[in-house]
Amino acid sequence: MKILIVGSGGREHAIAFAAAKSPKVEKMYCAPGNAGIAALAECVPIGAMEFEKLAAFAEEKSIDLTIVGMDDPLVGGLVDVFEAKGLRVFGPRKNAAILEGSKAFSKELMKKYGIPTAAYTTVHSAAEAREVLAGSKFPVVLKADGLALGKGVLICQTPEEAEAGVVEIMEDKKFGAAGNAMVIEEFMTGREVSVLSFCDGKTIRPMTSAQDHKRAGDGDTGLNTGGMGTFSPSPFYTEEVDEFCKKNIYQKTVDAMTAEGRPFVGIIFFGLMLTADGPKVLEYNCRFGDPEAQVVLPRMENDMIEVMEACVDGKLSDIDLKFTNDACVCVVLASEGYPVSYKKGFPIKGLSAFEGRKDAFVFHAGTKMGENGEILTNGGRVLGVSALGRTLVEARANAYKAAELISFDNKYFRHDIGKAIDEA
Ligand code: AMP
Ligand code: GLY
């Protein structure tokens, strides 16, 4: 098979790494890819939002399966463009990707179908927001309706903070049209767990659990980021939690989407909070998490391409997912100053230490090839270093040891990824 992966981050590198293990794959392309993905796939300079160019490329190269890694092209309808041309593609259509693309939609869906989530109100103007906030308990959570690079969620402790949030999201339109509507939500407390799942429109197969660390600094301090590190499995995702979610959340979500005439084919990412009242959905995403994919895919025993094809063909019920019994921890190596401002273009040393290893991997996020063939930093999140271990504690020690092998100017990382597992 010839496959094309759409995207350029650590998640897409992890997808390419899993695809490369499939005996079905003869040739792999990635658009636009990065310097790490280039070791596994031929990178082509087409952007993820250039739908017509991507489809023309897939036609020209007779691509057998395209895998869309990123949220923007999915929410924008890349899958529909491919399907209209008879091209095989893994990912939800636009009318299903709305599960991530509109928080107002996903909240309404959960309410209508009795899927546990925080109580909320959707508003369409700043005046309406102020009216709702006047009667709200604090803290309160404000969420821009649309995609906002993971930054459209504000937790407001006081009415003054909420007022500033309303101005930012709905009046100043900091997140553009994403702020035309806003969800005002009850604040919940509890541990967060991510569960990714494969779906074929009818059947859902949850993968193993993972947990992200979103804040930039140790001890969950500092600004929200795309994710500074992950571990899998989560010891807090017990059998009891799993049973509850299987009964009340996973299949119900898939059935709800089908009932709405929006069958979901692809990955549903369930962002869950384990509250005192039981697990509740914080958010849905319509793609693999980044950096969740970097700890979940290395533990997957199935041929990922076979599973994706089963999704596209509506035959997921034939597949049982299998994950290894070991654990995986990913530490993100970022550029000092991320997520605000940072320098790039520094040479990265130590990457060759990972060649051929089966217990530790480097997934490139923001890197590029320099003029002399050296690999340079090219983003806020530069690399994700993932390591396996028999236990989470061992995997964490291995990941930090592996992270030491890499050096570049302004290297920054959190020192406490997976530390919470000591409490389990
Ligand atoms: P989201 O993009 O919806 O996952 O929100 C980003 C982060 O905000 C989540 O990972 C949570 O840490 C936090 N968050 C979102 N909604 C709530 C809520 N209702 N209560 C408490 N924290 C929340
Ligand atoms: N790691 C969170 C996300 O991918 O949205």
Coordinates of N, CA and C in Angstrom, one line a residue, residues 37-166:
I37 N 10.1 12.9 10.5 CA 9.2 12.1 9.7 C 9.9 11.7 8.4
A38 N 10.8 12.6 8.0 CA 11.5 12.4 6.7 C 12.4 11.1 6.7
A39 N 12.7 10.6 7.9 CA 13.4 9.3 7.9 C 12.5 8.1 7.6
L40 N 11.2 8.3 7.7 CA 10.3 7.2 7.5 C 9.5 7.4 6.2
A41 N 9.3 8.6 5.8 CA 8.3 8.9 4.7 C 8.9 10.0 3.8
E42 N 8.5 10.0 2.6 CA 8.9 11.1 1.7 C 8.0 12.3 2.0
C43 N 8.6 13.4 2.5 CA 7.9 14.6 2.8 C 7.6 15.5 1.6
V44 N 6.4 15.9 1.4 CA 6.0 16.7 0.3 C 5.5 18.1 0.8
P45 N 6.0 19.2 0.1 CA 5.7 20.5 0.6 C 4.3 21.0 0.3
I46 N 3.3 20.3 0.8 CA 1.9 20.7 0.6 C 1.3 20.9 2.0
G47 N 0.7 22.1 2.3 CA 0.2 22.4 3.6 C -1.1 21.6 3.9
A48 N -1.4 21.4 5.2 CA -2.5 20.6 5.6 C -3.8 21.2 5.2
M49 N -3.9 22.5 4.9 CA -5.1 23.1 4.5 C -5.3 23.3 3.0
E50 N -4.3 22.8 2.2 CA -4.4 22.9 0.8 C -5.1 21.6 0.2
F51 N -6.4 21.6 0.4 CA -7.2 20.4 0.2 C -7.1 19.9 -1.3
E52 N -7.2 20.9 -2.2 CA -7.2 20.4 -3.7 C -5.8 19.9 -4.0
K53 N -4.8 20.5 -3.6 CA -3.4 20.1 -3.9 C -3.2 18.7 -3.3
L54 N -3.7 18.5 -2.0 CA -3.5 17.2 -1.4 C -4.2 16.1 -2.2
A55 N -5.5 16.4 -2.6 CA -6.2 15.4 -3.3 C -5.6 15.1 -4.7
A56 N -5.1 16.1 -5.3 CA -4.4 15.9 -6.6 C -3.2 15.1 -6.4
F57 N -2.4 15.3 -5.3 CA -1.2 14.5 -5.1 C -1.6 13.0 -4.8
A58 N -2.7 12.8 -4.0 CA -3.1 11.5 -3.7 C -3.6 10.7 -5.0
E59 N -4.2 11.5 -5.9 CA -4.6 10.9 -7.2 C -3.4 10.5 -8.1
E60 N -2.5 11.5 -8.1 CA -1.3 11.3 -9.0 C -0.5 10.1 -8.5
K61 N -0.3 10.0 -7.2 CA 0.5 8.9 -6.7 C -0.2 7.6 -6.4
S62 N -1.5 7.6 -6.7 CA -2.4 6.4 -6.5 C -2.3 6.0 -5.0
I63 N -2.5 6.9 -4.1 CA -2.4 6.7 -2.7 C -3.6 5.7 -2.3
D64 N -3.3 4.7 -1.5 CA -4.3 3.7 -1.1 C -5.1 4.2 0.1
L65 N -4.4 4.9 1.0 CA -5.1 5.4 2.2 C -4.4 6.7 2.7
T66 N -5.2 7.7 2.9 CA -4.7 8.9 3.5 C -5.1 9.0 5.0
I67 N -4.2 9.4 5.8 CA -4.5 9.5 7.3 C -4.4 10.9 7.7
V68 N -5.5 11.5 8.1 CA -5.4 13.0 8.5 C -5.2 13.1 10.0
G69 N -4.0 13.6 10.4 CA -3.6 13.7 11.8 C -4.2 14.9 12.5
M70 N -4.4 16.0 11.8 CA -4.6 17.3 12.5 C -6.1 17.6 12.6
D71 N -6.5 18.4 13.5 CA -7.9 18.9 13.7 C -8.3 19.9 12.6
D72 N -7.5 20.9 12.3 CA -7.9 21.9 11.3 C -8.5 21.4 10.0
P73 N -7.7 20.5 9.3 CA -8.2 20.0 8.0 C -9.4 19.1 8.2
L74 N -9.5 18.4 9.3 CA -10.7 17.6 9.6 C -11.9 18.4 9.7
V75 N -11.8 19.4 10.6 CA -13.0 20.3 10.9 C -13.3 21.1 9.6
G76 N -12.3 21.4 8.8 CA -12.5 22.1 7.5 C -13.0 21.3 6.4
G77 N -13.1 20.0 6.5 CA -13.7 19.1 5.5 C -12.8 18.5 4.5
L78 N -11.5 18.2 4.9 CA -10.6 17.6 4.0 C -11.1 16.2 3.5
V79 N -11.7 15.5 4.5 CA -12.2 14.1 4.2 C -13.3 14.1 3.1
D80 N -14.1 15.1 3.2 CA -15.2 15.2 2.2 C -14.6 15.5 0.8
V81 N -13.6 16.3 0.7 CA -13.0 16.6 -0.6 C -12.4 15.3 -1.1
F82 N -11.7 14.5 -0.3 CA -11.1 13.2 -0.8 C -12.2 12.2 -1.2
E83 N -13.2 12.1 -0.4 CA -14.3 11.1 -0.7 C -15.0 11.5 -2.0
A84 N -15.2 12.8 -2.2 CA -15.9 13.2 -3.4 C -15.1 12.8 -4.7
K85 N -13.8 12.6 -4.5 CA -12.9 12.1 -5.6 C -12.7 10.6 -5.6
G86 N -13.4 9.9 -4.7 CA -13.3 8.5 -4.6 C -12.0 8.0 -4.0
L87 N -11.3 8.9 -3.2 CA -10.0 8.6 -2.5 C -10.3 8.0 -1.1
R88 N -9.6 7.0 -0.8 CA -9.8 6.4 0.6 C -9.1 7.2 1.6
V89 N -9.8 7.5 2.7 CA -9.2 8.4 3.7 C -9.7 8.0 5.1
F90 N -8.8 8.1 6.0 CA -9.2 7.8 7.4 C -9.3 9.1 8.2
G91 N -10.6 9.3 8.7 CA -10.8 10.5 9.5 C -12.3 10.9 9.4
P92 N -12.9 11.7 10.3 CA -14.3 12.0 10.2 C -14.5 13.1 9.1
R93 N -15.7 13.0 8.5 CA -16.2 14.0 7.6 C -16.4 15.3 8.4
K94 N -16.6 16.4 7.6 CA -16.8 17.7 8.3 C -18.0 17.6 9.2
N95 N -19.1 17.0 8.8 CA -20.3 17.0 9.7 C -20.1 16.2 11.0
A96 N -19.1 15.4 11.0 CA -18.8 14.6 12.3 C -17.6 15.2 13.1
A97 N -16.7 15.9 12.3 CA -15.6 16.5 13.0 C -16.0 17.7 13.8
I98 N -17.3 18.1 13.6 CA -17.9 19.2 14.4 C -17.9 18.8 15.9
L99 N -17.8 17.6 16.2 CA -17.7 17.1 17.6 C -16.5 17.8 18.3
E100 N -15.4 18.1 17.6 CA -14.4 18.9 18.2 C -14.5 20.4 17.7
G101 N -15.0 20.6 16.5 CA -15.0 21.9 15.9 C -16.0 22.9 16.6
S102 N -17.0 22.4 17.3 CA -17.9 23.3 18.0 C -18.3 22.7 19.4
K103 N -17.8 23.5 20.4 CA -18.1 23.1 21.8 C -19.6 23.2 22.1
A104 N -20.3 24.2 21.4 CA -21.7 24.3 21.6 C -22.4 23.0 21.1
F105 N -22.0 22.6 19.9 CA -22.5 21.3 19.4 C -22.3 20.2 20.3
S106 N -21.1 20.0 20.8 CA -20.8 18.8 21.6 C -21.5 18.8 22.9
K107 N -21.7 20.0 23.5 CA -22.4 20.1 24.8 C -23.9 19.7 24.6
E108 N -24.4 20.3 23.5 CA -25.8 20.0 23.1 C -26.1 18.5 22.9
L109 N -25.1 17.9 22.2 CA -25.2 16.5 21.9 C -25.2 15.7 23.3
M110 N -24.3 16.0 24.1 CA -24.2 15.3 25.4 C -25.5 15.5 26.2
K111 N -26.0 16.7 26.2 CA -27.3 17.0 27.0 C -28.4 16.1 26.4
K112 N -28.5 16.2 25.1 CA -29.7 15.5 24.4 C -29.6 14.0 24.7
Y113 N -28.4 13.4 24.7 CA -28.3 12.0 24.8 C -27.9 11.5 26.2
G114 N -27.9 12.4 27.2 CA -27.7 11.9 28.5 C -26.2 11.4 28.8
I115 N -25.3 12.1 28.1 CA -23.9 11.7 28.3 C -23.3 12.7 29.4
P116 N -22.7 12.1 30.5 CA -22.3 12.9 31.6 C -21.3 14.0 31.3
T117 N -21.6 15.2 31.6 CA -20.7 16.4 31.4 C -21.1 17.5 32.3
A118 N -20.2 18.6 32.4 CA -20.5 19.7 33.3 C -21.8 20.4 32.8
A119 N -22.6 20.9 33.7 CA -23.7 21.8 33.4 C -23.2 23.0 32.6
Y120 N -24.1 23.6 31.7 CA -23.6 24.7 30.9 C -24.7 25.5 30.3
T121 N -24.4 26.6 29.7 CA -25.3 27.4 28.9 C -24.5 27.9 27.7
T122 N -25.1 27.9 26.5 CA -24.4 28.4 25.3 C -24.9 29.8 25.1
V123 N -24.0 30.8 24.8 CA -24.5 32.2 24.6 C -23.9 32.6 23.2
H124 N -24.7 33.6 22.6 CA -24.3 34.0 21.3 C -23.9 35.5 21.2
S125 N -23.9 36.2 22.4 CA -23.5 37.6 22.4 C -22.9 37.9 23.8
A126 N -22.2 39.0 23.8 CA -21.6 39.4 25.1 C -22.7 39.7 26.1
A127 N -23.8 40.3 25.6 CA -24.8 40.7 26.5 C -25.5 39.5 27.2
E128 N -25.7 38.5 26.3 CA -26.3 37.3 26.9 C -25.3 36.6 27.9
A129 N -24.0 36.6 27.5 CA -23.0 36.1 28.4 C -23.0 36.7 29.8
R130 N -23.1 38.1 29.8 CA -23.2 38.8 31.1 C -24.4 38.5 31.9
E131 N -25.5 38.3 31.2 CA -26.7 37.9 31.9 C -26.6 36.6 32.6
V132 N -26.0 35.6 31.9 CA -25.8 34.2 32.5 C -24.8 34.3 33.6
L133 N -23.7 35.1 33.4 CA -22.6 35.1 34.4 C -23.1 35.8 35.7
A134 N -24.1 36.7 35.6 CA -24.7 37.4 36.8 C -25.3 36.4 37.7
G135 N -25.7 35.2 37.2 CA -26.4 34.2 38.0 C -25.5 33.0 38.2
S136 N -24.2 33.1 37.9 CA -23.3 31.9 37.9 C -22.6 31.8 39.2
K137 N -22.2 30.5 39.6 CA -21.3 30.3 40.7 C -19.9 30.4 40.2
F138 N -19.0 30.7 41.1 CA -17.6 30.8 40.7 C -16.8 29.8 41.5
P139 N -15.6 29.3 40.9 CA -15.1 29.6 39.6 C -16.1 29.1 38.5
V140 N -15.9 29.7 37.3 CA -16.8 29.3 36.2 C -15.8 29.2 35.0
V141 N -16.2 28.3 34.0 CA -15.4 28.1 32.9 C -16.0 28.7 31.6
L142 N -15.2 29.4 30.9 CA -15.6 30.0 29.6 C -14.9 29.3 28.4
K143 N -15.7 28.9 27.4 CA -15.1 28.2 26.3 C -15.5 28.8 25.0
A144 N -14.5 29.3 24.2 CA -14.9 29.7 22.9 C -15.4 28.5 22.1
D145 N -16.5 28.8 21.3 CA -17.1 27.6 20.6 C -16.2 26.9 19.7
G146 N -15.4 27.6 18.9 CA -14.6 26.9 17.8 C -13.2 26.6 18.2
L147 N -12.4 26.1 17.2 CA -11.0 25.8 17.4 C -10.2 27.0 17.8
A148 N -9.4 26.9 18.8 CA -8.6 28.0 19.3 C -7.2 27.6 19.7
L149 N -6.7 26.6 19.0 CA -5.3 26.1 19.3 C -5.2 25.6 20.8
G150 N -6.3 25.1 21.3 CA -6.2 24.7 22.7 C -6.2 25.8 23.7
K151 N -6.4 27.0 23.3 CA -6.2 28.2 24.2 C -7.6 28.9 24.5
G152 N -8.7 28.3 23.9 CA -9.9 29.0 24.1 C -10.7 28.7 25.3
V153 N -10.1 28.1 26.3 CA -10.8 27.7 27.6 C -10.2 28.6 28.7
L154 N -11.1 29.3 29.4 CA -10.6 30.2 30.5 C -11.3 29.8 31.8
I155 N -10.5 29.6 32.8 CA -11.1 29.2 34.1 C -11.1 30.5 34.9
C156 N -12.3 31.1 35.3 CA -12.4 32.4 35.9 C -12.8 32.2 37.3
Q157 N -11.9 32.8 38.2 CA -12.2 32.7 39.7 C -13.2 33.7 40.2
T158 N -13.3 34.9 39.5 CA -14.1 36.0 40.0 C -14.9 36.5 38.8
P159 N -16.0 37.3 39.2 CA -16.8 38.0 38.1 C -15.9 38.9 37.3
E160 N -14.9 39.5 37.9 CA -14.0 40.4 37.1 C -13.2 39.6 36.0
E161 N -12.7 38.5 36.4 CA -12.0 37.6 35.5 C -12.9 37.2 34.3
A162 N -14.2 36.9 34.7 CA -15.1 36.4 33.7 C -15.5 37.5 32.7
E163 N -15.6 38.7 33.3 CA -15.9 39.9 32.4 C -14.7 40.1 31.4
A164 N -13.5 40.0 31.9 CA -12.3 40.1 31.0 C -12.4 39.0 30.0
G165 N -12.8 37.8 30.3 CA -12.9 36.7 29.4 C -13.9 36.9 28.3
V166 N -15.1 37.5 28.7 CA -16.1 37.8 27.8 C -15.6 38.8 26.7

